[in-house]
C-alpha cells in the first residue's frame, strides 16, 4: 500500500486572498496554530504562501524600531534579499512568497517529504490538476505514516508482500513487528529472493526498520558472479 498525500493531508484549509491585510493574516496564524497560509485567487487557485517568516520581515527590517537610518545585519540582508520589499507590504499579495510549492493529492507521502526538504518548507499546499486548493500537508502530517499499528504493518507484509508480490514460496518466513521495526525470520529458497523480501518490506508505510534474520537454501548470488 502506497500512502498518498490525500491519505494524510488536512482537508479543512485556512487560506487568505491577495487582499487580506497583514493583521488578519497574523491573527489567522495564531488562532489556528499554523506557521503559514496559502494565498488563493477568486477561483481557489494557489498563487502564493504567507508564512510567519514573511510577517517577521516587518520587524527585522523596520527602521523606526531601532533608530533612523538603521540597517539590518548583513546576514539578514543576504539571507532575504527581498526582505525590505516584504517589510513594507501590508497585504498578502505584497507579503507572500511566490510561486507556492504545491503537490497533488495523488502524489506519494515520500514525494511530499522530499519536496519539503528540497525547498526547505514545513508544509505544502495540495492542489487538484487545475491548481485549485484542496488541502495542506505538513511535516507533522507525514509523521503520521509512522504511527500505523504494528499489527497492521505485519498484516500488510504477510498479505501483500510475502503472499502476493513475491510469487515464490514464503511459507517458511515469519513476521514480527515491534514499534515499527519488522523482524523477518525463517527461510527462503534463494538468497536473492530473501534480499528482495527485505527490500520490499522496508518500503511498506510505517516501517521504521527491518531486521533481516532470514536464511536461504541456495546462494544464487554466486551464480550471478560467475
Short mmCIF file of C-alpha atoms in Angstrom, two decimals:
data_model
loop_
_atom_site.label_atom_id
_atom_site.label_comp_id
_atom_site.label_asym_id
_atom_site.label_seq_id
_atom_site.Cartn_x
_atom_site.Cartn_y
_atom_site.Cartn_z
CA UNK A 1 0.00 0.00 0.00
CA UNK A 2 1.38 3.37 -1.03
CA UNK A 3 0.43 6.17 1.35
CA UNK A 4 -0.58 9.23 -0.64
CA UNK A 5 -0.73 12.90 0.27
CA UNK A 6 -4.54 12.67 0.25
CA UNK A 7 -4.34 9.99 2.96
CA UNK A 8 -2.60 12.27 5.47
CA UNK A 9 -3.35 15.86 4.44
CA UNK A 10 -5.62 18.30 6.23
CA UNK A 11 -8.66 18.97 4.07
CA UNK A 12 -10.07 21.91 6.04
CA UNK A 13 -7.66 24.62 4.99
CA UNK A 14 -7.22 28.12 6.35
CA UNK A 15 -6.44 30.37 3.40
CA UNK A 16 -6.33 34.07 2.60
CA UNK A 17 -6.78 36.17 -0.51
CA UNK A 18 -4.32 38.58 -2.04
CA UNK A 19 -6.22 41.49 -0.45
CA UNK A 20 -6.11 40.11 3.12
CA UNK A 21 -4.46 42.67 5.48
CA UNK A 22 -1.29 41.97 7.47
CA UNK A 23 -3.03 41.82 10.85
CA UNK A 24 -5.72 39.44 9.63
CA UNK A 25 -3.04 37.07 8.35
CA UNK A 26 -1.21 37.21 11.68
CA UNK A 27 -4.44 36.55 13.54
CA UNK A 28 -5.22 33.53 11.33
CA UNK A 29 -1.81 32.02 12.01
CA UNK A 30 -2.14 32.47 15.76
CA UNK A 31 -5.76 31.35 16.09
CA UNK A 32 -5.23 28.16 14.11
CA UNK A 33 -1.75 27.36 15.41
CA UNK A 34 -0.18 27.18 11.95
CA UNK A 35 3.02 28.60 10.51
CA UNK A 36 1.81 29.56 7.02
CA UNK A 37 -1.32 30.06 4.92
CA UNK A 38 -1.85 29.62 1.19
CA UNK A 39 -2.96 32.64 -0.79
CA UNK A 40 -5.71 31.96 -3.32
CA UNK A 41 -7.44 33.91 -6.06
CA UNK A 42 -11.17 34.06 -6.70
CA UNK A 43 -11.19 30.58 -8.27
CA UNK A 44 -9.22 28.99 -5.40
CA UNK A 45 -6.04 28.77 -7.47
CA UNK A 46 -2.98 28.91 -5.21
CA UNK A 47 -0.92 31.97 -6.10
CA UNK A 48 1.47 32.08 -3.14
CA UNK A 49 2.08 31.42 0.54
CA UNK A 50 2.47 33.77 3.51
CA UNK A 51 4.49 32.38 6.41
CA UNK A 52 5.46 33.59 9.86
CA UNK A 53 8.88 34.41 8.42
CA UNK A 54 7.29 36.69 5.81
CA UNK A 55 5.44 38.61 8.53
CA UNK A 56 8.51 38.92 10.73
CA UNK A 57 10.36 40.80 7.97
CA UNK A 58 8.46 43.89 9.11
CA UNK A 59 10.23 43.81 12.46
CA UNK A 60 13.57 42.64 11.09
CA UNK A 61 13.80 45.46 8.56
CA UNK A 62 11.85 48.22 10.28
CA UNK A 63 13.97 51.33 10.83
CA UNK A 64 11.88 53.06 13.44
CA UNK A 65 12.06 50.08 15.73
CA UNK A 66 15.74 50.86 16.25
CA UNK A 67 16.80 54.29 15.07
CA UNK A 68 16.77 56.46 11.98
CA UNK A 69 18.98 55.08 9.24
CA UNK A 70 19.09 51.62 10.82
CA UNK A 71 20.24 48.81 8.53
CA UNK A 72 19.58 45.15 9.38
CA UNK A 73 22.58 42.86 9.86
CA UNK A 74 24.39 41.80 6.69
CA UNK A 75 23.37 38.16 7.25
CA UNK A 76 19.70 39.19 7.23
CA UNK A 77 20.11 41.17 4.01
CA UNK A 78 21.96 38.31 2.32
CA UNK A 79 19.51 35.68 3.55
CA UNK A 80 16.48 37.67 2.45
CA UNK A 81 17.45 40.00 -0.43
CA UNK A 82 13.77 40.97 -0.91
CA UNK A 83 13.25 41.47 2.80
CA UNK A 84 12.93 45.24 2.58
CA UNK A 85 10.18 44.95 -0.02
CA UNK A 86 8.23 42.46 2.08
CA UNK A 87 8.76 44.54 5.22
CA UNK A 88 6.88 47.38 3.56
CA UNK A 89 3.99 45.15 2.50
CA UNK A 90 0.55 45.45 4.05
CA UNK A 91 -1.42 42.76 2.20
CA UNK A 92 -0.95 39.09 1.35
CA UNK A 93 -0.11 39.97 -2.26
CA UNK A 94 2.80 42.13 -1.07
CA UNK A 95 3.97 39.75 1.65
CA UNK A 96 3.63 36.33 0.06
CA UNK A 97 6.29 34.09 -1.37
CA UNK A 98 5.55 33.07 -4.94
CA UNK A 99 5.21 30.75 -6.66
CA UNK A 100 3.87 28.45 -3.96
CA UNK A 101 5.36 24.98 -3.65
CA UNK A 102 2.42 22.66 -4.32
CA UNK A 103 1.69 18.97 -4.71
CA UNK A 104 -1.31 16.89 -5.78
CA UNK A 105 -3.23 14.56 -3.52
CA UNK A 106 -2.30 11.56 -5.69
CA UNK A 107 1.42 12.04 -5.03
CA UNK A 108 3.09 9.74 -2.53
CA UNK A 109 3.84 10.84 1.02
CA UNK A 110 7.50 10.16 0.27
CA UNK A 111 7.38 12.62 -2.65
CA UNK A 112 5.91 15.26 -0.34
CA UNK A 113 8.69 14.74 2.20
CA UNK A 114 11.35 15.08 -0.50
CA UNK A 115 9.72 18.21 -1.89
CA UNK A 116 9.62 19.81 1.56
CA UNK A 117 13.28 19.00 2.07
CA UNK A 118 14.29 20.31 -1.35
CA UNK A 119 12.55 23.66 -0.78
CA UNK A 120 13.18 23.85 2.99
CA UNK A 121 9.50 24.35 3.82
CA UNK A 122 7.34 22.88 6.58
CA UNK A 123 4.11 22.46 4.63
CA UNK A 124 2.82 22.19 1.09
CA UNK A 125 -0.41 23.38 -0.48
CA UNK A 126 -2.26 20.44 -2.01
CA UNK A 127 -3.96 21.22 -5.32
CA UNK A 128 -6.05 19.43 -7.91
CA UNK A 129 -4.97 19.14 -11.55
CA UNK A 130 -6.32 22.64 -12.22
CA UNK A 131 -4.21 24.18 -9.47
CA UNK A 132 -7.12 24.72 -7.08
CA UNK A 133 -6.55 24.33 -3.36
CA UNK A 134 -7.82 21.06 -1.86
CA UNK A 135 -5.77 20.77 1.32
CA UNK A 136 -2.48 21.27 3.11
CA UNK A 137 0.10 18.66 4.10
CA UNK A 138 2.65 19.41 6.82
CA UNK A 139 5.67 17.64 8.23
CA UNK A 140 3.53 16.63 11.19
CA UNK A 141 1.02 15.02 8.82
CA UNK A 142 3.79 12.97 7.22
CA UNK A 143 4.93 11.70 10.61
CA UNK A 144 1.50 10.04 10.90
CA UNK A 145 2.75 7.46 8.41
CA UNK A 146 4.92 6.01 11.19
CA UNK A 147 2.01 5.74 13.64
CA UNK A 148 0.49 2.70 11.95
CA UNK A 149 -0.21 -0.10 14.44
CA UNK A 150 2.32 -2.94 14.45
CA UNK A 151 -0.46 -5.43 13.74
CA UNK A 152 -1.49 -3.54 10.61
CA UNK A 153 2.07 -3.40 9.34
CA UNK A 154 2.58 -7.13 9.97
CA UNK A 155 -0.64 -7.95 8.13
CA UNK A 156 0.40 -5.95 5.09
CA UNK A 157 3.85 -7.55 4.98
CA UNK A 158 2.33 -11.02 5.14
CA UNK A 159 -0.57 -10.46 2.76
CA UNK A 160 0.74 -8.03 0.17
CA UNK A 161 4.49 -8.70 0.17
CA UNK A 162 5.00 -12.34 1.08
CA UNK A 163 1.76 -13.86 -0.24
CA UNK A 164 1.15 -11.73 -3.34
CA UNK A 165 4.07 -9.64 -4.55
CA UNK A 166 6.95 -12.12 -4.44
CA UNK A 167 5.46 -15.04 -6.42
CA UNK A 168 7.75 -17.51 -4.62
CA UNK A 169 7.44 -19.92 -1.68
CA UNK A 170 7.34 -17.86 1.52
CA UNK A 171 5.79 -20.48 3.79
CA UNK A 172 8.95 -20.60 5.88
CA UNK A 173 9.04 -16.84 6.60
CA UNK A 174 7.77 -15.44 9.91
CA UNK A 175 6.96 -11.78 10.54
CA UNK A 176 7.14 -9.91 13.84
CA UNK A 177 6.72 -6.15 14.29
CA UNK A 178 7.57 -4.10 17.36
CA UNK A 179 7.49 -0.29 17.41
CA UNK A 180 7.54 -0.24 13.62
CA UNK A 181 10.61 -2.47 13.32
CA UNK A 182 9.89 -5.59 11.26
CA UNK A 183 11.83 -8.76 12.03
CA UNK A 184 11.86 -11.39 9.29
CA UNK A 185 12.94 -14.87 10.40
CA UNK A 186 12.83 -18.31 8.80
CA UNK A 187 13.99 -19.42 5.39
CA UNK A 188 13.51 -18.96 1.65
CA UNK A 189 14.77 -20.96 -1.29
CA UNK A 190 17.18 -18.40 -2.72
CA UNK A 191 19.35 -15.69 -1.26
CA UNK A 192 18.26 -13.14 -3.89
CA UNK A 193 14.59 -13.80 -3.04
CA UNK A 194 15.30 -13.16 0.63
CA UNK A 195 17.01 -9.87 -0.23
CA UNK A 196 14.01 -8.79 -2.31
CA UNK A 197 11.64 -9.65 0.55
CA UNK A 198 13.67 -7.49 2.94
CA UNK A 199 13.85 -4.59 0.48
CA UNK A 200 10.12 -4.63 -0.27
CA UNK A 201 9.28 -4.86 3.44
CA UNK A 202 11.30 -1.73 4.06
CA UNK A 203 9.09 0.15 1.61
CA UNK A 204 5.86 -0.57 3.49
CA UNK A 205 4.34 2.56 5.02
CA UNK A 206 5.04 2.82 8.74
CA UNK A 207 8.11 0.58 8.73
CA UNK A 208 10.89 2.18 10.76
CA UNK A 209 13.44 -0.53 10.06
CA UNK A 210 13.85 -4.18 9.01
CA UNK A 211 15.82 -6.79 10.97
CA UNK A 212 16.90 -9.40 8.43
CA UNK A 213 17.25 -12.82 10.07
CA UNK A 214 16.34 -14.88 7.02
CA UNK A 215 18.32 -17.86 5.84
CA UNK A 216 18.25 -19.48 2.40
CA UNK A 217 18.81 -22.89 0.83
CA UNK A 218 20.71 -21.73 -2.24
CA UNK A 219 23.14 -18.84 -2.56
CA UNK A 220 22.29 -17.89 -6.13
CA UNK A 221 24.41 -14.73 -5.91
CA UNK A 222 27.42 -16.93 -6.64
CA UNK A 223 25.93 -17.87 -10.00
CA UNK A 224 25.49 -14.22 -10.90
CA UNK A 225 29.12 -13.51 -10.08
CA UNK A 226 30.39 -16.23 -12.42
#
